Tab-separated table of C-alpha atoms in Angstrom:
chain	number	residue	atom	x	y	z
S	3	MET	CA	0.005	0.005	0.002
S	4	ASN	CA	1.291	3.465	-0.884
S	5	PRO	CA	1.930	5.219	2.409
S	6	ARG	CA	0.902	8.595	1.021
S	7	LEU	CA	-2.450	7.181	0.099
S	8	ALA	CA	-2.871	5.675	3.561
S	9	GLU	CA	-2.523	9.060	5.275
S	10	GLY	CA	-5.673	9.934	7.106
S	11	ASN	CA	-7.280	6.556	6.503
S	12	SER	CA	-9.484	5.034	9.071
S	13	ALA	CA	-9.935	1.365	9.664
S	14	ASP	CA	-11.251	1.045	6.124
S	15	PRO	CA	-8.206	0.744	3.774
S	16	GLY	CA	-8.623	3.267	1.039
S	17	GLY	CA	-11.273	5.162	3.032
S	18	GLU	CA	-11.023	8.333	5.083
S	19	PRO	CA	-13.009	9.307	8.220
S	20	ASP	CA	-15.317	11.496	6.196
S	21	GLY	CA	-16.350	8.567	3.903
S	22	PHE	CA	-14.116	9.633	0.979
S	23	GLU	CA	-12.724	6.382	-0.528
S	24	THR	CA	-9.305	7.177	-1.916
S	25	TRP	CA	-8.850	4.038	-3.956
S	26	THR	CA	-12.206	4.351	-5.586
S	27	ALA	CA	-11.599	8.087	-6.257
S	28	LEU	CA	-8.224	7.329	-7.839
S	29	GLN	CA	-9.627	4.491	-9.906
S	30	LYS	CA	-12.414	6.648	-11.333
S	31	ALA	CA	-10.207	9.759	-11.693
S	32	THR	CA	-7.464	7.982	-13.730
S	33	ASP	CA	-9.760	6.827	-16.474
S	34	GLN	CA	-8.338	8.711	-19.477
S	35	THR	CA	-11.514	10.615	-20.343
S	36	ARG	CA	-12.273	11.546	-16.764
S	37	ALA	CA	-8.663	12.549	-16.155
S	38	ASN	CA	-8.921	14.908	-19.163
S	39	LEU	CA	-12.077	16.450	-17.628
S	40	ILE	CA	-10.339	16.811	-14.235
S	41	ALA	CA	-7.408	18.487	-15.908
S	42	ASP	CA	-9.782	20.991	-17.513
S	43	ILE	CA	-11.531	21.645	-14.214
S	44	VAL	CA	-8.180	22.251	-12.471
S	45	GLY	CA	-6.989	24.386	-15.395
S	46	HIS	CA	-10.132	26.543	-15.638
S	47	PRO	CA	-9.497	30.160	-14.573
S	48	GLN	CA	-12.105	29.844	-11.836
S	49	GLY	CA	-11.661	26.083	-11.181
S	50	ALA	CA	-15.309	25.503	-11.899
S	51	PRO	CA	-16.257	25.142	-15.582
S	52	SER	CA	-19.724	24.440	-16.959
S	53	VAL	CA	-20.527	21.481	-19.220
S	54	ARG	CA	-20.500	23.782	-22.210
S	55	GLU	CA	-16.933	24.867	-21.393
S	56	LEU	CA	-15.832	21.252	-20.850
S	57	GLU	CA	-17.414	20.309	-24.135
S	58	TYR	CA	-15.495	23.049	-25.911
S	59	MET	CA	-12.252	21.586	-24.470
S	60	ASN	CA	-13.346	18.036	-25.305
S	61	PRO	CA	-15.349	18.258	-28.537
S	62	ALA	CA	-15.277	14.559	-29.241
S	63	LEU	CA	-17.265	13.697	-26.160
S	64	GLY	CA	-20.472	15.722	-26.317
S	65	GLU	CA	-22.543	16.975	-23.435
S	66	ASP	CA	-24.270	13.746	-22.563
S	67	ALA	CA	-20.970	11.878	-22.187
S	68	ILE	CA	-19.441	14.699	-20.205
S	69	ARG	CA	-22.434	14.688	-17.820
S	70	ARG	CA	-22.148	10.904	-17.386
S	71	HIS	CA	-18.421	11.169	-16.546
S	72	LEU	CA	-19.027	14.098	-14.211
S	73	GLY	CA	-21.783	11.996	-12.509
S	74	VAL	CA	-19.266	9.189	-11.874
S	75	LEU	CA	-16.766	11.727	-10.428
S	76	ARG	CA	-19.457	13.311	-8.316
S	77	ASP	CA	-20.633	9.986	-6.998
S	78	VAL	CA	-17.130	9.141	-5.717
S	79	GLY	CA	-16.548	12.567	-4.227
S	80	VAL	CA	-14.007	13.877	-6.767
S	81	VAL	CA	-16.093	16.736	-8.032
S	82	ALA	CA	-18.872	18.842	-6.534
S	83	GLU	CA	-21.638	20.527	-8.478
S	84	LEU	CA	-22.183	24.221	-7.909
S	85	VAL	CA	-25.688	25.321	-8.798
S	86	VAL	CA	-26.908	28.895	-9.392
S	87	GLU	CA	-30.193	29.433	-7.471
S	88	PRO	CA	-33.294	29.622	-9.723
S	89	GLY	CA	-33.890	33.281	-9.034
S	90	ASN	CA	-30.298	34.124	-10.062
S	91	ARG	CA	-30.216	32.208	-13.298
S	92	VAL	CA	-29.769	33.974	-16.650
S	93	ARG	CA	-31.620	32.524	-19.617
S	94	GLY	CA	-29.265	30.861	-22.109
S	95	TYR	CA	-26.370	30.658	-19.603
S	96	PRO	CA	-25.218	27.638	-17.694
S	97	TYR	CA	-26.324	27.319	-14.045
S	98	LYS	CA	-24.283	24.292	-13.071
S	99	PHE	CA	-20.496	24.259	-12.629
S	100	TYR	CA	-18.075	21.638	-11.475
S	101	GLN	CA	-15.160	21.927	-9.114
S	102	LEU	CA	-12.808	19.536	-7.320
S	103	THR	CA	-13.790	18.644	-3.837
S	104	PRO	CA	-11.280	19.511	-1.048
S	105	GLN	CA	-10.801	15.745	-0.450
S	106	ALA	CA	-9.939	15.138	-4.116
S	107	ARG	CA	-7.614	18.127	-4.257
S	108	ALA	CA	-5.761	16.847	-1.085
S	109	LEU	CA	-5.549	13.324	-2.553
S	110	PHE	CA	-4.175	14.619	-5.863
S	111	ASP	CA	-1.704	16.914	-4.098
S	112	ARG	CA	-0.397	13.995	-1.946
S	113	ASN	CA	0.110	11.951	-5.078
S	114	ASP	CA	1.476	14.704	-7.390
S	115	LEU	CA	-1.563	14.461	-9.727
S	116	PHE	CA	-3.193	17.354	-11.574
S	117	PRO	CA	-0.853	20.163	-10.508
S	118	ALA	CA	-2.870	23.325	-10.807
S	119	ASP	CA	-0.133	25.606	-12.182
S	120	ALA	CA	0.697	23.216	-15.023
S	121	TRP	CA	-2.920	22.685	-16.049
S	122	GLN	CA	-3.749	26.344	-15.726
S	123	ARG	CA	-0.934	27.184	-18.153
S	124	GLN	CA	-2.110	24.447	-20.532
S	125	TYR	CA	-5.778	25.591	-20.410
S	126	ALA	CA	-4.761	29.267	-20.994
S	127	ARG	CA	-2.975	28.308	-24.213
S	128	VAL	CA	-6.194	27.092	-25.830
S	129	GLU	CA	-7.745	29.724	-28.139
S	130	LYS	CA	-11.280	30.434	-26.879
S	131	THR	CA	-14.316	31.735	-28.801
S	132	GLY	CA	-16.042	34.844	-27.525
S	133	GLU	CA	-18.805	32.748	-25.990
S	134	ILE	CA	-16.350	30.542	-24.086
S	135	ALA	CA	-14.452	33.607	-22.875
S	136	GLU	CA	-17.684	35.065	-21.707
S	137	LEU	CA	-18.650	31.815	-19.883
S	138	GLU	CA	-15.200	31.661	-18.238
S	139	ALA	CA	-15.740	35.115	-16.815
S	140	MET	CA	-19.176	34.408	-15.352
S	141	PRO	CA	-19.404	34.498	-11.554
S	142	ARG	CA	-19.697	31.025	-9.923
S	143	PRO	CA	-21.964	30.207	-6.952
S	144	GLU	CA	-20.239	29.677	-3.652
């Protein structure tokens, strides 16, 4: 067992006191497609892109596939969904955004995965359309 992965584990190998299962999270996060989505989340200027922004960065996937992969990552505690309250939504703009959970960020940091500075530089190099630049600048819910 990797000692860095074992840090903070309870009696459940691969689990932490808060119920976050490190082994499951790593297994789901290291799937190539989901790893690409995580890299884009980490690289996003606000650390919380919408599905539309993720689709721009991963055009071969499509929105439905992205939502499925985000659902898997959400189910294992790697990403959290941020939702704009109904009264604050703007027609035609996304109201759901995705960010890493603190547990996932800590796990990735312990294992030198998805370094923020590297992925932010990579993300910034991608030429964006006016729509995507506008979406990137939108405020995110807390």
